[in-house]
Structure formats: structure tokens, C-alpha cells
Amino acid sequence: MAESNCTRATEFSLTGFTEDPVTQVTLFLMFLLTYLVTILGNLGMIALIRASPQLHTPMYYFLGNLAFVDLCSSTVITPKMLADFISEKKGIPYAGCMAQVFIFDLFGMTECFLLAMMAYDRYVAICHPLVYPLVMSPQCCFQLVVGSYLVGLTNGMGQTISMSNLSFCGSSVIDLFFCDISPLISLSTSDNTLSHILLRTSASLFGVSSSLVVLVSYVAIISAILSISSAEGKRKAFSTCASHLTTVSIFYGTSFFMYLKPSSDSSREDDKWAAVLYTVVTPMLNPLIYSLRNKEVKEALRRLTKIKLSST
């Protein structure tokens, strides 16, 4: 009865990082620069893949979708965070918070499975090159991408429906810079056991299953690379996987730290900076990693630049 008589929260307050004005300005400029690089990098990657026929392959089809997902997930979080740095009241309406949870969970899980599909693509290309065009056909790639989005949609809807059934009658202060599901569950004044179970089950079922695809693929890939006799052949084979492996390590490492660790294992300050890694930094790094370490991307950019210059 007490819960039914309480005033339910219509708005949440976000603590952000610090109250120090000088530090806030510094962080604002740093995250603004990061977001601009994220927007330009991911939009540039999408445009380059679409404009360059030599990049119309399964690997870059997945990479284009990864860039789109990074663009969306970053845009859900960073603009609001930047606005909070320059405003006195760091609040977000209940509906806006639920929307942020849904969209971020949708694209976050979609990215998990896109990274898994990219690992599978590299496995087929290196371990079974003769059947690669047949296995990774355009229809198959389309189905794998759609499946990744559907898994993300299922995760986002499930988490949001679970959150909408919780009551928030006590504190409405979220000790983070965005509406993440884990601190929201902790704020709830109703029985949150089911929500905790759903969160852990979703993270374990979807996150661990996608990471297993990555792990098994790379075990087979490394085994195949080690069996190559020439050093040049090994280098070329490994270079096609290095960018993806770097991205996977950052994304899965920080995600598992946030959602599968025991709640007492780290401070909230550690959680905030881990969250910065996978919500702000990773979307910026992905296009940089793939453009700086990938010869095909650099060659495609060089050709496109020559064509543009010659046409002017």
C-alpha cells in the first residue's frame, strides 16, 4: 500500500562526472571533439563503402552496418551528455529515460552480433576460401544483418518492458551520465528480482553466445594461420583480422565488465569510465581502426579522392 501512495518519479537526475566548472568545460570540449570525430568517421566510412565498388564485399557490408550502429548508439548518449555539461539541471524525463534504455540496448546488442558475424565472415574467408562466395552470398549476409537487428530489437523491447513495470518512488538520482538499465533497476522501490534476472539472462544468453562465435572463429582462424608456411602469407592473413580483433577486445571487454561483474567489484567511478569506453570511445575508434589499419580502405579512399580531383 505504501508504494501505491507514493509519488512516482517523472524525471531522473544524472550525476554526470563532476561539479567542478573547469573540469566540466574540459570534459565538454573533449567529448565534443570525440563526438564530432565519431560522426565524421562513421558517416565517412558508410559513404566510402557505398561509393567504392571494390568495397562491395561481405566484410565491408558488415562494417557499413557496424558504422551505422555506432553512429546511432553514440547519438543516443553523447548529445544529452554534452548538454548536461553546460546546464545547471542535469535531468531527463521518465519517457526520455525509457527511450534511451530501449534504443541503446537495441543497438548495443545489435553491435554484439554484428561483431560476431564479422568474425564468422573472417573464419570462412581464411579457413574455407573456396566456398566463401557461396557461403557468404549477398542473401546470406543480408539475413545475418537482419538477424542481428532483430536480436537487438528483442533485447531492447524485453529490457524496456521489464523497466516499465518497476516503480521509482524513492531516489531519482542516477549515478551515471545516461540512463543505463543496471543503475535504474537498483533505484527501483518495487521488487526488482525479475528485472535483475532478465538483465543477467539477456547479457549471458546474447552476449556470451555472440562472444563464443567470435572465440570459436578466432581459434580456427589462428590454427589456420599457423599452418601457413610462408611468413608473408601469415602476415597477410592476420592483417585482415587485426582491426576486427582490436574492436572486439574493447567492446566485449568493457561490456562484460559493466553487465556481468558482481556489483561489489568496482566503484561507481570505475563504472562511469568503463561506460565511457563502450558508449563514447568505441564508436569513435571503430572507423579509425578500420581506416588506419586496412589497406583496402586506404586504397579505396585514395582512388575516390583521385576521381573527385580529376572531375573538378
mmCIF file of N, CA and C in Angstrom, residues 70-141:
data_model
loop_
_atom_site.group_PDB
_atom_site.id
_atom_site.type_symbol
_atom_site.label_atom_id
_atom_site.label_comp_id
_atom_site.label_asym_id
_atom_site.label_seq_id
_atom_site.Cartn_x
_atom_site.Cartn_y
_atom_site.Cartn_z
ATOM 1 N N ASP A 70 27.125 2.217 -34.642
ATOM 2 C CA ASP A 70 27.954 3.074 -33.787
ATOM 3 C C ASP A 70 27.461 4.516 -33.820
ATOM 4 N N LEU A 71 27.066 4.963 -35.002
ATOM 5 C CA LEU A 71 26.556 6.322 -35.166
ATOM 6 C C LEU A 71 25.291 6.527 -34.328
ATOM 7 N N CYS A 72 24.383 5.553 -34.393
ATOM 8 C CA CYS A 72 23.112 5.656 -33.663
ATOM 9 C C CYS A 72 23.305 5.545 -32.156
ATOM 10 N N SER A 73 24.098 4.562 -31.716
ATOM 11 C CA SER A 73 24.276 4.355 -30.274
ATOM 12 C C SER A 73 24.991 5.539 -29.630
ATOM 13 N N SER A 74 25.946 6.131 -30.345
ATOM 14 C CA SER A 74 26.647 7.301 -29.817
ATOM 15 C C SER A 74 25.723 8.510 -29.746
ATOM 16 N N THR A 75 24.865 8.675 -30.750
ATOM 17 C CA THR A 75 23.957 9.819 -30.802
ATOM 18 C C THR A 75 22.889 9.739 -29.714
ATOM 19 N N VAL A 76 22.549 8.537 -29.281
ATOM 20 C CA VAL A 76 21.585 8.372 -28.200
ATOM 21 C C VAL A 76 22.145 8.899 -26.881
ATOM 22 N N ILE A 77 23.459 8.789 -26.689
ATOM 23 C CA ILE A 77 24.085 9.111 -25.404
ATOM 24 C C ILE A 77 24.772 10.477 -25.394
ATOM 25 N N THR A 78 25.644 10.739 -26.354
ATOM 26 C CA THR A 78 26.586 11.856 -26.254
ATOM 27 C C THR A 78 25.943 13.243 -26.299
ATOM 28 N N PRO A 79 24.996 13.544 -27.209
ATOM 29 C CA PRO A 79 24.425 14.901 -27.213
ATOM 30 C C PRO A 79 23.792 15.291 -25.877
ATOM 31 N N LYS A 80 23.076 14.360 -25.242
ATOM 32 C CA LYS A 80 22.479 14.638 -23.937
ATOM 33 C C LYS A 80 23.569 14.871 -22.890
ATOM 34 N N MET A 81 24.632 14.073 -22.945
ATOM 35 C CA MET A 81 25.738 14.240 -22.011
ATOM 36 C C MET A 81 26.389 15.623 -22.191
ATOM 37 N N LEU A 82 26.580 16.040 -23.443
ATOM 38 C CA LEU A 82 27.177 17.349 -23.721
ATOM 39 C C LEU A 82 26.288 18.483 -23.213
ATOM 40 N N ALA A 83 24.971 18.325 -23.390
ATOM 41 C CA ALA A 83 24.036 19.352 -22.909
ATOM 42 C C ALA A 83 24.087 19.474 -21.391
ATOM 43 N N ASP A 84 24.257 18.351 -20.708
ATOM 44 C CA ASP A 84 24.319 18.372 -19.240
ATOM 45 C C ASP A 84 25.558 19.080 -18.720
ATOM 46 N N PHE A 85 26.636 19.059 -19.493
ATOM 47 C CA PHE A 85 27.863 19.739 -19.061
ATOM 48 C C PHE A 85 27.670 21.257 -18.966
ATOM 49 N N ILE A 86 26.787 21.800 -19.799
ATOM 50 C CA ILE A 86 26.616 23.260 -19.843
ATOM 51 C C ILE A 86 25.286 23.709 -19.256
ATOM 52 N N SER A 87 24.563 22.805 -18.615
ATOM 53 C CA SER A 87 23.300 23.176 -17.975
ATOM 54 C C SER A 87 23.385 22.910 -16.477
ATOM 55 N N GLU A 88 22.673 23.707 -15.704
ATOM 56 C CA GLU A 88 22.693 23.545 -14.252
ATOM 57 C C GLU A 88 21.900 22.316 -13.830
ATOM 58 N N LYS A 89 20.790 22.076 -14.496
ATOM 59 C CA LYS A 89 19.928 20.943 -14.138
ATOM 60 C C LYS A 89 20.195 19.772 -15.066
ATOM 61 N N LYS A 90 20.745 18.702 -14.519
ATOM 62 C CA LYS A 90 21.074 17.519 -15.322
ATOM 63 C C LYS A 90 19.964 16.486 -15.165
ATOM 64 N N GLY A 91 18.826 16.765 -15.808
ATOM 65 C CA GLY A 91 17.680 15.877 -15.669
ATOM 66 C C GLY A 91 17.236 15.304 -17.000
ATOM 67 N N ILE A 92 16.496 14.198 -16.928
ATOM 68 C CA ILE A 92 15.926 13.572 -18.119
ATOM 69 C C ILE A 92 14.544 13.035 -17.763
ATOM 70 N N PRO A 93 13.515 13.349 -18.564
ATOM 71 C CA PRO A 93 12.165 12.867 -18.261
ATOM 72 C C PRO A 93 12.101 11.334 -18.241
ATOM 73 N N TYR A 94 11.104 10.812 -17.526
ATOM 74 C CA TYR A 94 10.932 9.367 -17.424
ATOM 75 C C TYR A 94 10.815 8.729 -18.812
ATOM 76 N N ALA A 95 9.981 9.329 -19.693
ATOM 77 C CA ALA A 95 9.800 8.775 -21.037
ATOM 78 C C ALA A 95 11.095 8.823 -21.833
ATOM 79 N N GLY A 96 11.851 9.924 -21.681
ATOM 80 C CA GLY A 96 13.136 10.036 -22.373
ATOM 81 C C GLY A 96 14.130 9.014 -21.872
ATOM 82 N N CYS A 97 14.085 8.734 -20.580
ATOM 83 C CA CYS A 97 14.983 7.741 -19.989
ATOM 84 C C CYS A 97 14.673 6.350 -20.532
ATOM 85 N N MET A 98 13.375 6.010 -20.593
ATOM 86 C CA MET A 98 12.983 4.703 -21.117
ATOM 87 C C MET A 98 13.354 4.574 -22.601
ATOM 88 N N ALA A 99 13.200 5.681 -23.351
ATOM 89 C CA ALA A 99 13.581 5.667 -24.770
ATOM 90 C C ALA A 99 15.081 5.456 -24.927
ATOM 91 N N GLN A 100 15.858 6.095 -24.048
ATOM 92 C CA GLN A 100 17.310 5.937 -24.097
ATOM 93 C C GLN A 100 17.710 4.492 -23.789
ATOM 94 N N VAL A 101 17.059 3.886 -22.793
ATOM 95 C CA VAL A 101 17.313 2.478 -22.463
ATOM 96 C C VAL A 101 17.000 1.588 -23.656
ATOM 97 N N PHE A 102 15.838 1.794 -24.278
ATOM 98 C CA PHE A 102 15.418 0.948 -25.399
ATOM 99 C C PHE A 102 16.374 1.062 -26.581
ATOM 100 N N ILE A 103 16.664 2.286 -27.011
ATOM 101 C CA ILE A 103 17.479 2.479 -28.207
ATOM 102 C C ILE A 103 18.918 2.011 -27.979
ATOM 103 N N PHE A 104 19.455 2.334 -26.785
ATOM 104 C CA PHE A 104 20.836 1.931 -26.514
ATOM 105 C C PHE A 104 20.963 0.414 -26.407
ATOM 106 N N ASP A 105 19.999 -0.241 -25.756
ATOM 107 C CA ASP A 105 20.032 -1.701 -25.648
ATOM 108 C C ASP A 105 19.836 -2.360 -27.014
ATOM 109 N N LEU A 106 18.996 -1.746 -27.847
ATOM 110 C CA LEU A 106 18.788 -2.270 -29.208
ATOM 111 C C LEU A 106 20.101 -2.265 -29.984
ATOM 112 N N PHE A 107 20.729 -1.106 -30.062
ATOM 113 C CA PHE A 107 21.943 -1.003 -30.876
ATOM 114 C C PHE A 107 23.152 -1.659 -30.205
ATOM 115 N N GLY A 108 23.171 -1.682 -28.877
ATOM 116 C CA GLY A 108 24.275 -2.349 -28.187
ATOM 117 C C GLY A 108 24.316 -3.832 -28.473
ATOM 118 N N MET A 109 23.145 -4.493 -28.392
ATOM 119 C CA MET A 109 23.109 -5.934 -28.674
ATOM 120 C C MET A 109 23.286 -6.205 -30.164
ATOM 121 N N THR A 110 22.769 -5.314 -31.007
ATOM 122 C CA THR A 110 22.976 -5.466 -32.446
ATOM 123 C C THR A 110 24.469 -5.454 -32.771
ATOM 124 N N GLU A 111 25.214 -4.556 -32.113
ATOM 125 C CA GLU A 111 26.659 -4.492 -32.343
ATOM 126 C C GLU A 111 27.349 -5.778 -31.912
ATOM 127 N N CYS A 112 26.896 -6.360 -30.791
ATOM 128 C CA CYS A 112 27.464 -7.644 -30.348
ATOM 129 C C CYS A 112 27.395 -8.681 -31.452
ATOM 130 N N PHE A 113 26.220 -8.796 -32.071
ATOM 131 C CA PHE A 113 26.026 -9.834 -33.077
ATOM 132 C C PHE A 113 26.656 -9.462 -34.412
ATOM 133 N N LEU A 114 26.717 -8.177 -34.744
ATOM 134 C CA LEU A 114 27.430 -7.784 -35.963
ATOM 135 C C LEU A 114 28.913 -8.125 -35.857
ATOM 136 N N LEU A 115 29.499 -7.889 -34.689
ATOM 137 C CA LEU A 115 30.902 -8.257 -34.478
ATOM 138 C C LEU A 115 31.094 -9.766 -34.580
ATOM 139 N N ALA A 116 30.114 -10.533 -34.090
ATOM 140 C CA ALA A 116 30.179 -11.998 -34.206
ATOM 141 C C ALA A 116 30.082 -12.433 -35.665
ATOM 142 N N MET A 117 29.189 -11.768 -36.423
ATOM 143 C CA MET A 117 29.047 -12.107 -37.837
ATOM 144 C C MET A 117 30.311 -11.763 -38.628
ATOM 145 N N MET A 118 30.970 -10.675 -38.239
ATOM 146 C CA MET A 118 32.224 -10.300 -38.896
ATOM 147 C C MET A 118 33.322 -11.317 -38.600
ATOM 148 N N ALA A 119 33.320 -11.861 -37.375
ATOM 149 C CA ALA A 119 34.289 -12.906 -37.037
ATOM 150 C C ALA A 119 34.019 -14.168 -37.857
ATOM 151 N N TYR A 120 32.742 -14.504 -38.010
ATOM 152 C CA TYR A 120 32.380 -15.677 -38.825
ATOM 153 C C TYR A 120 32.778 -15.466 -40.281
ATOM 154 N N ASP A 121 32.590 -14.258 -40.774
ATOM 155 C CA ASP A 121 32.986 -13.923 -42.144
ATOM 156 C C ASP A 121 34.483 -14.132 -42.351
ATOM 157 N N ARG A 122 35.296 -13.677 -41.388
ATOM 158 C CA ARG A 122 36.756 -13.875 -41.483
ATOM 159 C C ARG A 122 37.127 -15.353 -41.387
ATOM 160 N N TYR A 123 36.385 -16.093 -40.576
ATOM 161 C CA TYR A 123 36.628 -17.540 -40.462
ATOM 162 C C TYR A 123 36.411 -18.243 -41.801
ATOM 163 N N VAL A 124 35.302 -17.936 -42.456
ATOM 164 C CA VAL A 124 35.012 -18.576 -43.750
ATOM 165 C C VAL A 124 36.035 -18.146 -44.792
ATOM 166 N N ALA A 125 36.403 -16.850 -44.783
ATOM 167 C CA ALA A 125 37.348 -16.342 -45.783
ATOM 168 C C ALA A 125 38.727 -16.983 -45.647
ATOM 169 N N ILE A 126 39.186 -17.217 -44.418
ATOM 170 C CA ILE A 126 40.537 -17.745 -44.198
ATOM 171 C C ILE A 126 40.573 -19.269 -44.171
ATOM 172 N N CYS A 127 39.580 -19.881 -43.552
ATOM 173 C CA CYS A 127 39.585 -21.343 -43.381
ATOM 174 C C CYS A 127 38.922 -22.091 -44.532
ATOM 175 N N HIS A 128 37.977 -21.448 -45.222
ATOM 176 C CA HIS A 128 37.275 -22.116 -46.336
ATOM 177 C C HIS A 128 37.155 -21.162 -47.523
ATOM 178 N N PRO A 129 38.281 -20.707 -48.078
ATOM 179 C CA PRO A 129 38.234 -19.689 -49.135
ATOM 180 C C PRO A 129 37.529 -20.148 -50.413
ATOM 181 N N LEU A 130 37.564 -21.455 -50.714
ATOM 182 C CA LEU A 130 36.965 -21.943 -51.960
ATOM 183 C C LEU A 130 35.438 -21.825 -51.966
ATOM 184 N N VAL A 131 34.831 -21.959 -50.785
ATOM 185 C CA VAL A 131 33.361 -21.886 -50.726
ATOM 186 C C VAL A 131 32.891 -20.527 -50.185
ATOM 187 N N TYR A 132 33.824 -19.601 -49.999
ATOM 188 C CA TYR A 132 33.477 -18.301 -49.419
ATOM 189 C C TYR A 132 32.382 -17.562 -50.213
ATOM 190 N N PRO A 133 32.503 -17.454 -51.569
ATOM 191 C CA PRO A 133 31.445 -16.745 -52.305
ATOM 192 C C PRO A 133 30.073 -17.395 -52.160
ATOM 193 N N LEU A 134 30.050 -18.715 -52.000
ATOM 194 C CA LEU A 134 28.775 -19.420 -51.863
ATOM 195 C C LEU A 134 28.196 -19.243 -50.460
ATOM 196 N N VAL A 135 29.047 -19.426 -49.442
ATOM 197 C CA VAL A 135 28.568 -19.338 -48.062
ATOM 198 C C VAL A 135 28.174 -17.911 -47.705
ATOM 199 N N MET A 136 29.022 -16.952 -48.043
ATOM 200 C CA MET A 136 28.761 -15.550 -47.716
ATOM 201 C C MET A 136 28.149 -14.831 -48.917
ATOM 202 N N SER A 137 27.069 -15.377 -49.423
ATOM 203 C CA SER A 137 26.357 -14.767 -50.546
ATOM 204 C C SER A 137 25.649 -13.499 -50.074
ATOM 205 N N PRO A 138 25.276 -12.600 -50.994
ATOM 206 C CA PRO A 138 24.561 -11.383 -50.594
ATOM 207 C C PRO A 138 23.297 -11.671 -49.791
ATOM 208 N N GLN A 139 22.570 -12.726 -50.181
ATOM 209 C CA GLN A 139 21.355 -13.085 -49.456
ATOM 210 C C GLN A 139 21.671 -13.521 -48.030
ATOM 211 N N CYS A 140 22.717 -14.329 -47.873
ATOM 212 C CA CYS A 140 23.121 -14.786 -46.544
ATOM 213 C C CYS A 140 23.567 -13.615 -45.671
ATOM 214 N N CYS A 141 24.356 -12.713 -46.232
ATOM 215 C CA CYS A 141 24.827 -11.546 -45.476
ATOM 216 C C CYS A 141 23.653 -10.678 -45.031
#
